[in-house]
XYZ file of C-alpha atoms in Angstrom:
621
model
C 0.000 0.000 0.000
C 2.783 2.406 0.899
C 4.665 1.322 -2.256
C 1.546 2.120 -4.360
C 1.019 5.493 -2.630
C 4.700 6.328 -3.154
C 4.424 5.383 -6.825
C 1.265 7.521 -7.237
C 2.927 10.439 -5.498
C 6.005 10.178 -7.729
C 3.779 9.877 -10.795
C 1.786 12.931 -9.713
C 4.968 14.930 -9.097
C 6.491 13.893 -12.407
C 3.231 14.648 -14.254
C 2.908 18.048 -12.594
C 6.576 18.788 -13.257
C 6.224 17.752 -16.886
C 3.120 19.897 -17.301
C 4.853 22.891 -15.734
C 7.914 22.309 -17.913
C 5.760 22.096 -21.052
C 3.869 25.216 -20.059
C 7.116 27.091 -19.372
C 8.561 25.974 -22.725
C 5.346 27.046 -24.408
C 5.489 30.388 -22.614
C 9.162 30.805 -23.577
C 8.339 30.175 -27.250
C 5.528 32.704 -27.039
C 7.838 35.310 -25.499
C 10.557 34.713 -28.092
C 7.993 34.974 -30.899
C 6.557 38.129 -29.339
C 10.026 39.644 -29.017
C 10.738 38.869 -32.658
C 7.445 40.524 -33.657
C 8.255 43.505 -31.442
C 11.745 43.757 -32.922
C 10.321 43.514 -36.457
C 7.825 46.259 -35.648
C 10.638 48.426 -34.296
C 12.717 47.758 -37.416
C 9.798 48.671 -39.675
C 9.037 51.842 -37.681
C 12.693 52.892 -37.750
C 12.797 52.191 -41.473
C 9.769 54.468 -41.991
C 11.380 57.165 -39.827
C 14.621 56.949 -41.808
C 12.687 57.244 -45.083
C 10.922 60.313 -43.664
C 14.313 61.775 -42.679
C 15.639 61.158 -46.190
C 12.538 62.725 -47.720
C 12.878 65.787 -45.478
C 16.552 66.067 -46.361
C 15.650 66.148 -50.054
C 12.744 68.563 -49.592
C 14.370 70.994 -47.154
C 16.815 72.295 -49.767
C 14.013 73.534 -52.020
C 11.956 74.798 -49.047
C 14.869 76.756 -47.545
C 15.798 78.166 -50.946
C 12.230 79.413 -51.511
C 12.057 80.972 -48.028
C 15.304 82.849 -48.684
C 13.963 84.031 -52.043
C 11.010 85.676 -50.275
C 13.411 87.337 -47.821
C 15.638 88.629 -50.636
C 12.689 90.067 -52.599
C 11.568 91.930 -49.446
C 15.091 93.286 -49.021
C 15.133 94.400 -52.674
C 11.817 96.240 -52.186
C 13.184 97.884 -49.026
C 16.320 99.045 -50.861
C 14.084 100.367 -53.679
C 12.026 102.333 -51.141
C 15.152 103.827 -49.538
C 16.630 104.898 -52.894
C 13.341 106.364 -54.169
C 13.148 108.551 -51.040
C 16.847 109.523 -51.248
C 17.289 110.752 -54.828
C 20.959 111.597 -54.327
C 21.782 107.967 -53.553
C 21.255 106.934 -57.192
C 24.485 108.647 -58.263
C 26.432 108.250 -55.026
C 28.262 104.890 -55.001
C 29.397 105.304 -51.383
C 25.830 106.036 -50.266
C 24.642 102.901 -52.101
C 27.342 100.862 -50.363
C 26.161 102.214 -47.008
C 22.607 101.135 -47.879
C 23.948 97.694 -48.894
C 25.723 97.416 -45.534
C 22.613 98.428 -43.613
C 20.447 95.940 -45.529
C 23.141 93.223 -45.229
C 23.411 92.678 -48.986
C 26.592 92.330 -51.017
C 25.633 94.203 -54.211
C 23.094 96.804 -55.383
C 22.481 97.471 -59.117
C 20.200 100.133 -60.632
C 18.466 99.308 -63.947
C 16.638 101.722 -66.220
C 13.341 100.847 -67.953
C 15.182 99.152 -70.858
C 17.006 96.740 -68.543
C 20.408 98.498 -68.681
C 22.484 98.993 -65.502
C 23.173 102.695 -64.955
C 24.254 102.705 -61.318
C 25.103 100.588 -58.303
C 27.792 99.560 -55.869
C 29.979 97.924 -58.545
C 30.828 100.439 -61.272
C 32.266 97.920 -63.716
C 28.791 96.516 -64.289
C 27.472 99.879 -65.561
C 26.171 99.581 -69.123
C 25.381 95.877 -68.914
C 21.860 94.873 -69.939
C 19.547 91.866 -70.021
C 21.447 90.448 -73.020
C 24.871 90.624 -71.371
C 24.881 87.062 -70.032
C 22.871 84.008 -69.009
C 22.689 85.088 -65.390
C 21.228 88.551 -66.061
C 19.016 87.265 -68.910
C 17.040 85.313 -66.311
C 15.245 88.577 -65.444
C 14.152 89.536 -69.008
C 10.444 88.622 -68.381
C 10.273 91.613 -66.009
C 10.642 94.004 -68.969
C 7.247 92.830 -70.261
C 5.469 92.497 -66.901
C 6.047 95.220 -64.349
C 4.083 93.344 -61.694
C 6.823 90.685 -61.447
C 9.395 90.430 -58.669
C 11.999 87.702 -59.326
C 14.770 85.955 -57.395
C 17.285 83.461 -58.812
C 18.421 80.192 -57.302
C 22.073 79.991 -56.303
C 23.929 80.468 -59.621
C 27.451 81.493 -60.699
C 27.828 85.168 -61.519
C 28.489 85.293 -65.271
C 31.182 87.941 -65.009
C 33.154 86.562 -62.049
C 31.929 82.942 -61.624
C 31.090 83.554 -57.986
C 28.017 81.875 -56.440
C 25.358 84.537 -55.882
C 21.588 84.915 -55.436
C 20.075 87.966 -57.163
C 16.610 89.502 -56.545
C 15.119 92.157 -58.893
C 12.011 94.358 -58.323
C 10.418 97.321 -60.103
C 10.564 100.671 -58.358
C 7.229 101.960 -57.104
C 7.429 104.904 -59.546
C 8.033 102.371 -62.403
C 11.066 104.404 -63.579
C 13.440 101.518 -63.311
C 14.382 98.429 -61.358
C 16.468 97.689 -58.264
C 18.573 94.519 -57.984
C 20.332 93.160 -54.917
C 22.901 90.357 -54.837
C 23.899 88.167 -51.894
C 26.418 85.459 -51.319
C 24.100 82.724 -49.935
C 26.489 81.580 -47.209
C 23.764 81.478 -44.563
C 21.556 79.355 -46.822
C 24.414 76.928 -47.504
C 25.131 76.685 -43.759
C 21.485 75.891 -43.052
C 21.419 73.277 -45.818
C 24.512 71.612 -44.387
C 22.791 71.372 -40.983
C 19.982 69.427 -42.676
C 22.246 67.048 -44.580
C 21.604 63.315 -44.388
C 24.722 62.831 -42.277
C 23.652 65.467 -39.713
C 20.045 64.287 -39.537
C 20.909 60.601 -39.271
C 23.697 61.118 -36.725
C 21.347 62.978 -34.378
C 18.452 60.576 -34.844
C 17.450 58.851 -31.529
C 17.906 55.085 -31.743
C 16.536 52.268 -29.584
C 19.120 50.415 -27.474
C 20.609 47.539 -29.450
C 19.768 49.046 -32.832
C 22.425 49.937 -35.410
C 21.675 51.845 -38.634
C 23.831 52.056 -41.741
C 22.823 54.103 -44.811
C 24.704 54.161 -48.093
C 24.294 56.460 -51.092
C 24.714 53.999 -53.997
C 25.529 56.841 -56.395
C 28.218 58.603 -54.350
C 29.139 55.602 -52.146
C 28.837 57.932 -49.114
C 27.954 56.099 -45.894
C 26.086 57.380 -42.829
C 25.952 55.485 -39.539
C 24.273 56.053 -36.185
C 26.341 55.792 -33.049
C 25.959 52.339 -31.484
C 28.022 50.003 -29.321
C 26.091 47.006 -30.634
C 27.187 44.491 -33.222
C 26.647 45.583 -36.809
C 26.317 43.352 -39.872
C 25.126 46.051 -42.242
C 28.581 46.443 -43.816
C 27.887 43.487 -46.072
C 24.277 44.101 -47.113
C 23.486 43.852 -50.848
C 23.703 47.207 -52.625
C 21.285 46.186 -55.411
C 18.198 45.947 -53.218
C 15.273 47.799 -54.871
C 12.322 46.849 -52.647
C 11.390 45.816 -49.126
C 13.246 42.851 -47.656
C 11.446 41.164 -44.779
C 13.218 41.095 -41.388
C 15.306 37.949 -40.885
C 17.414 36.425 -38.126
C 21.192 36.171 -38.223
C 24.216 36.095 -35.935
C 27.067 38.512 -35.376
C 29.627 36.255 -33.773
C 27.602 34.571 -31.001
C 25.071 37.408 -30.809
C 21.591 36.768 -32.282
C 20.308 39.708 -34.319
C 17.298 40.653 -36.468
C 18.105 42.416 -39.730
C 16.132 44.544 -42.166
C 17.342 45.944 -45.488
C 15.472 48.510 -47.579
C 16.151 50.545 -50.695
C 14.851 54.118 -51.017
C 15.753 56.151 -54.074
C 19.506 56.442 -54.231
C 19.930 55.123 -50.691
C 20.281 51.585 -49.297
C 19.249 51.227 -45.651
C 20.453 48.501 -43.294
C 19.156 48.107 -39.711
C 20.133 45.461 -37.123
C 18.625 44.771 -33.707
C 20.590 42.936 -30.990
C 18.100 40.335 -29.668
C 20.154 39.709 -26.518
C 18.845 42.914 -24.989
C 15.317 42.094 -26.102
C 15.283 38.488 -24.778
C 16.846 39.202 -21.390
C 13.387 39.598 -19.888
C 12.329 36.044 -20.731
C 13.660 34.440 -17.506
C 11.799 36.838 -15.179
C 8.718 36.276 -17.273
C 9.032 32.491 -16.829
C 9.354 32.960 -13.071
C 6.227 35.057 -13.119
C 4.591 32.335 -15.214
C 5.457 29.718 -12.599
C 3.944 31.838 -9.826
C 0.957 32.501 -12.045
C 0.316 28.744 -12.374
C 0.111 28.443 -8.594
C -2.376 31.257 -8.082
C -4.299 31.127 -11.376
C -7.048 28.931 -9.979
C -7.883 31.449 -7.270
C -7.746 34.391 -9.707
C -9.979 32.608 -12.225
C -12.484 31.752 -9.473
C -12.516 35.388 -8.341
C -12.915 36.668 -11.925
C -15.785 34.237 -12.571
C -17.459 35.361 -9.357
C -17.155 39.064 -10.319
C -18.382 38.341 -13.857
C -21.427 36.447 -12.540
C -22.244 39.352 -10.214
C -21.832 41.852 -13.047
C -24.007 39.831 -15.410
C -26.720 39.575 -12.751
C -26.585 43.359 -12.185
C -26.833 43.999 -15.933
C -29.722 41.547 -16.187
C -31.615 43.373 -13.439
C -30.891 46.766 -15.058
C -32.098 45.521 -18.448
C -35.231 44.110 -16.843
C -35.934 47.422 -15.092
C -35.261 49.347 -18.320
C -37.578 47.041 -20.247
C -40.291 47.503 -17.607
C -39.813 51.289 -17.812
C -40.059 51.188 -21.604
C -43.202 49.088 -21.386
C -44.646 51.556 -18.880
C -43.886 54.476 -21.206
C -45.365 52.569 -24.136
C -48.520 51.847 -22.167
C -48.794 55.534 -21.272
C -48.487 56.463 -24.953
C -51.063 53.846 -25.909
C -53.446 55.254 -23.308
C -53.016 58.640 -25.026
C -53.848 57.206 -28.457
C -57.244 58.916 -28.519
C -55.581 62.339 -28.593
C -53.459 61.517 -31.654
C -54.404 61.213 -35.290
C -51.857 58.395 -35.713
C -49.228 56.565 -33.632
C -46.578 54.194 -34.996
C -43.893 52.439 -32.943
C -40.628 52.300 -34.963
C -37.638 50.043 -34.326
C -34.764 52.004 -35.898
C -32.195 49.196 -35.852
C -34.446 46.770 -37.742
C -36.292 49.514 -39.704
C -39.672 48.012 -38.798
C -42.827 49.582 -37.366
C -46.018 48.729 -35.530
C -49.275 50.709 -35.851
C -50.621 51.700 -32.437
C -53.440 53.795 -33.872
C -54.050 55.073 -37.380
C -56.655 56.403 -39.822
C -58.015 55.244 -43.157
C -56.197 57.987 -45.094
C -52.901 56.612 -43.729
C -53.704 52.895 -43.829
C -54.383 53.041 -47.571
C -50.654 53.655 -48.165
C -49.527 50.845 -45.835
C -49.692 47.875 -48.199
C -48.202 45.156 -46.024
C -44.715 46.630 -46.351
C -43.108 46.602 -42.898
C -40.197 48.833 -43.954
C -40.615 51.813 -41.614
C -38.575 54.368 -43.592
C -40.192 53.576 -46.968
C -43.699 53.566 -45.475
C -43.332 56.886 -43.643
C -41.818 58.587 -46.693
C -44.656 57.238 -48.900
C -47.308 58.501 -46.458
C -45.522 61.860 -46.149
C -45.252 62.309 -49.919
C -48.959 61.567 -50.483
C -50.570 63.278 -47.493
C -48.454 66.417 -46.915
C -49.080 69.527 -49.019
C -46.405 70.452 -51.535
C -45.236 73.524 -49.618
C -44.311 71.397 -46.583
C -43.330 68.138 -48.323
C -39.584 68.763 -48.521
C -39.470 69.915 -44.889
C -41.301 66.783 -43.746
C -39.034 64.548 -45.847
C -36.054 65.988 -43.938
C -37.868 65.540 -40.617
C -38.510 61.829 -41.301
C -35.044 61.137 -42.791
C -33.760 58.016 -41.008
C -30.144 58.775 -41.999
C -30.092 61.822 -39.665
C -32.703 60.719 -37.138
C -30.320 59.174 -34.608
C -28.024 62.208 -34.492
C -30.970 64.637 -34.234
C -32.505 62.722 -31.306
C -29.284 61.901 -29.448
C -29.914 62.536 -25.731
C -33.302 64.098 -26.603
C -36.757 62.948 -25.606
C -38.617 64.263 -28.642
C -38.689 66.441 -31.745
C -41.732 68.128 -33.335
C -42.713 69.909 -36.544
C -45.927 71.437 -37.899
C -47.267 71.033 -41.442
C -50.370 71.363 -43.636
C -51.817 68.180 -45.149
C -53.321 67.529 -48.576
C -56.776 68.973 -47.636
C -55.283 72.167 -46.107
C -55.469 71.180 -42.427
C -52.762 71.833 -39.861
C -51.043 68.873 -38.172
C -48.213 68.486 -35.687
C -45.825 65.538 -36.202
C -43.573 64.288 -33.450
C -40.864 61.662 -32.935
C -40.642 60.539 -29.280
C -37.730 58.460 -27.950
C -38.982 55.271 -26.286
C -35.679 53.440 -25.879
C -32.068 54.633 -26.293
C -28.669 52.941 -26.139
C -25.919 53.692 -23.636
C -24.619 56.602 -25.765
C -28.025 58.292 -25.918
C -28.883 57.287 -29.515
C -32.537 56.269 -29.957
C -33.266 52.619 -30.784
C -37.069 52.669 -30.643
C -39.208 55.758 -31.232
C -42.906 56.625 -31.455
C -43.925 58.562 -34.582
C -47.149 60.483 -33.854
C -49.348 63.011 -35.672
C -52.015 65.219 -34.133
C -54.666 67.427 -35.728
C -54.126 71.037 -34.566
C -56.131 72.818 -37.261
C -58.582 74.484 -34.840
C -55.884 75.944 -32.596
C -53.806 77.106 -35.598
C -56.852 78.842 -37.100
C -57.494 80.559 -33.748
C -53.842 81.570 -33.607
C -53.980 82.997 -37.147
C -57.197 84.848 -36.316
C -55.592 86.408 -33.233
C -52.541 87.448 -35.280
C -54.800 88.963 -37.964
C -56.870 90.778 -35.348
C -53.766 92.171 -33.648
C -52.684 93.650 -37.022
C -56.107 94.994 -38.125
C -57.881 98.280 -37.449
C -61.322 97.497 -35.923
C -63.180 100.401 -37.536
C -62.000 100.286 -41.149
C -60.747 96.709 -41.513
C -57.427 98.036 -42.818
C -54.120 96.901 -41.406
C -53.049 98.933 -38.366
C -49.907 100.930 -37.607
C -48.190 97.921 -36.010
C -48.558 95.936 -39.245
C -47.277 98.908 -41.285
C -44.145 99.314 -39.177
C -43.350 95.586 -39.427
C -43.851 95.556 -43.219
C -41.969 98.791 -43.960
C -39.076 97.651 -41.758
C -38.642 94.656 -44.057
C -37.656 96.978 -46.904
C -34.834 98.363 -44.735
C -33.354 94.866 -44.859
C -34.086 93.658 -48.412
C -33.909 97.053 -50.151
C -36.393 98.893 -52.387
C -37.636 96.762 -55.335
C -38.264 98.243 -58.790
C -42.075 97.924 -58.463
C -42.414 99.799 -55.159
C -44.466 102.869 -54.233
C -45.425 104.365 -50.854
C -48.575 106.496 -50.436
C -49.438 108.763 -47.521
C -53.165 109.725 -47.321
C -55.090 111.959 -44.951
C -58.890 112.449 -44.797
C -59.699 116.149 -45.192
C -62.138 117.786 -42.774
C -62.464 114.917 -40.301
C -62.267 117.188 -37.245
C -64.913 119.545 -38.656
C -67.189 116.556 -39.383
C -66.757 115.219 -35.852
C -67.443 118.670 -34.355
C -70.523 119.442 -36.468
C -72.102 116.054 -37.233
C -70.725 113.823 -34.446
C -68.239 111.020 -34.231
C -70.561 108.550 -35.952
C -70.395 110.763 -39.042
C -66.604 110.955 -38.671
C -66.492 107.150 -38.525
C -68.627 106.995 -41.696
C -66.135 109.321 -43.375
C -63.178 107.107 -42.357
C -64.947 103.914 -43.476
C -65.834 105.509 -46.801
C -62.214 106.572 -47.347
C -60.923 103.046 -46.544
C -63.480 101.518 -48.956
C -62.327 103.800 -51.766
C -58.715 102.861 -51.036
C -59.599 99.192 -51.060
C -61.459 99.420 -54.389
C -58.590 101.192 -56.153
C -55.466 99.827 -54.458
C -56.349 96.340 -53.154
C -55.043 94.529 -56.247
C -51.607 96.075 -55.837
C -51.131 96.908 -52.206
C -51.859 96.708 -48.518
C -53.635 99.688 -46.947
C -52.943 100.684 -43.337
C -54.716 103.090 -40.962
C -51.775 104.582 -39.078
C -53.601 107.322 -37.108
C -56.963 109.024 -36.618
C -57.392 110.302 -40.199
C -54.048 109.039 -41.529
C -53.602 106.131 -43.953
C -50.572 104.569 -45.680
C -50.403 102.196 -48.635
C -47.504 100.074 -49.889
C -47.988 99.317 -53.606
C -46.310 96.645 -55.724
C -46.753 98.206 -59.158
C -44.777 99.781 -61.966
C -44.025 103.461 -61.184
C -45.521 104.700 -64.462
C -48.986 103.452 -63.388
C -49.095 105.384 -60.095
C -50.464 108.696 -61.493
C -53.317 106.791 -63.176
C -54.235 105.067 -59.894
C -54.117 108.351 -57.972
C -56.539 109.877 -60.517
C -58.876 106.868 -60.153
C -58.762 107.237 -56.380
C -59.487 110.980 -56.541
C -62.464 110.335 -58.882
C -63.861 107.642 -56.581
C -63.612 109.821 -53.459
C -65.176 112.761 -55.340
C -68.185 110.584 -56.291
C -68.591 109.042 -52.833
C -71.582 109.965 -50.661
C -72.597 108.538 -47.286
C -75.882 108.514 -45.395
C -74.803 111.370 -43.099
C -71.704 112.802 -44.771
C -72.202 113.740 -48.398
C -68.642 114.592 -49.446
C -65.271 112.910 -49.129
C -61.829 114.296 -49.908
C -58.461 112.654 -49.262
C -55.058 114.340 -49.629
C -52.375 112.127 -51.163
C -48.599 112.178 -51.320
C -46.497 109.429 -52.886
C -43.029 108.390 -53.999
C -41.954 105.587 -56.369
C -38.998 103.216 -56.438
C -37.294 104.881 -59.419
C -37.006 108.196 -57.594
C -36.104 106.599 -54.251
C -33.368 104.414 -55.731
C -31.960 107.204 -57.883
C -31.508 109.397 -54.798
C -30.438 106.436 -52.582
C -33.172 107.253 -50.064
C -33.582 105.348 -46.823
C -36.995 104.174 -45.619
C -37.056 107.038 -43.116
C -36.355 109.513 -45.942
C -39.155 108.014 -48.056
C -41.710 108.256 -45.206
C -40.730 111.860 -44.509
C -41.032 112.915 -48.174
C -44.421 111.247 -48.783
C -45.791 112.988 -45.664
C -44.483 116.342 -46.930
C -46.130 115.800 -50.301
C -49.399 114.746 -48.677
C -49.439 117.925 -46.544
C -48.677 119.965 -49.641
C -51.716 118.366 -51.345
C -53.798 119.087 -48.215
C -52.701 122.745 -48.255
C -53.933 123.048 -51.858
C -57.273 121.523 -50.846
C -57.745 123.985 -47.965
C -56.783 126.925 -50.162
C -59.210 125.900 -52.961
C -62.058 125.499 -50.454
C -61.245 128.631 -48.452
C -60.750 126.707 -45.229
C -58.614 128.083 -42.452
C -56.274 125.184 -41.785
C -55.348 126.540 -38.373
C -58.936 126.083 -37.276
C -58.856 122.372 -38.172
């Protein structure tokens, strides 16, 4: 029995040891594979960075050259400004040299309008022109286009074979051109600081990585500083494409290598895997400890997961109950709505809670919510509101419009000219606040909209005459301050003559009859072209939309109608009129305030003529 127990114990120990050994070997292979992947990723990233460095090195030369060109053109313009405001400097070589010193330029040359040098800091160039050499001929286009300002790249001076950069600009008075020349030493210093050698030598490198770059055309080599082994000296110089990372040895040191060709450069990168793999042993120790405590950790994780799942299940149940409660509340309100449809946005399906025959006729068994709603909208909404409603029911924007919102509403007129209010109410939303189920409802609001319109009309209408009141006039005339005066615009100012005398002698009822008669005459003549407003006791205004050449004819018709009017108490009616048309207002660039003031002046002038013709003392009125 003891021998059997001992054998079982040994077997158990050996089995456990073998399992642990296998697991550790498996873990070690995983770590080595991971390290290789990590090293390959590092090699690829470094390769991309090196390519970016090489690209920048190639691009910086042109960028720096262009930036210096802009600087030199500005200096040339500054020199031109100084010379133009110091006329004596043109013929004073020493003064020009002082200006060159101040502006930190090496040469200044003055050209006349034909392109011939007549002055400057170097007298031996006097008399040269645009045909005197290849270098100066570069600027010949400026003779034909005086808006040009040009600057050369670094180029040998034709006369002396010295490397110079020249910038040429026209003087502001167009009487000639100013050229400056500079030895581009600063530019060449900056370019040298951005050379491949400088950029690569200062490039940060991961420990264990060595980089070697070779220019296959010049055979120049560039290498990062590294104490690690390097096998890049022998990489193939004919590589033209990516070469995958591969393993090799440098002596007894394992390395990963990557070679790449970019333009005229060959790139070689090595990674010492000794530094990368040194963490494997600690990881295996951790793995061993992990095997001993994994059972407890897994049990704890499973316990936490079960608790979390139960909490989520309870929350989902409560949310579902809340959604059902909200749905039941909406269903109980069905009698107040014209239609109610429950829409599942994710599946694009719908369920009719309540509906009407005019809607059901367009639901032909198709359970596609978006298509059905758009079909109903197109057929039942009036044309003026159809596009607006199509946007409102657009499923492609619905989720974003209702994010973290309970509802959205819009009002429209249907096919038989009745007002409705449509609403989309969020029933269920996801964790980010986007709706998943919504209720699409419509409600008939025609009666309340008609009452609202009636109240608005009443608030803008004069009770006695039925004309629009002063409030309506001020709102309408203010609109023209914003949009401007159209070509078919006229403003009339009208005043009932003798109203005070009628009120004093015949009573206010007679005065009211006089005002009503005047408004009726205005309506008969002007209603087809305008809106008429009572803006005061006996004061009226009219805004006409009519060609200016027809206004005198209308005024004559109005005068004839008032002259032939007779009421039951008051037998005569006279209205003074002043007006102005769009052609006059626009020609004189009048504001709305100017137009109102002028039409009132003209109306009072017409009233003065009336009083004079009838021998009435206006001061007694």
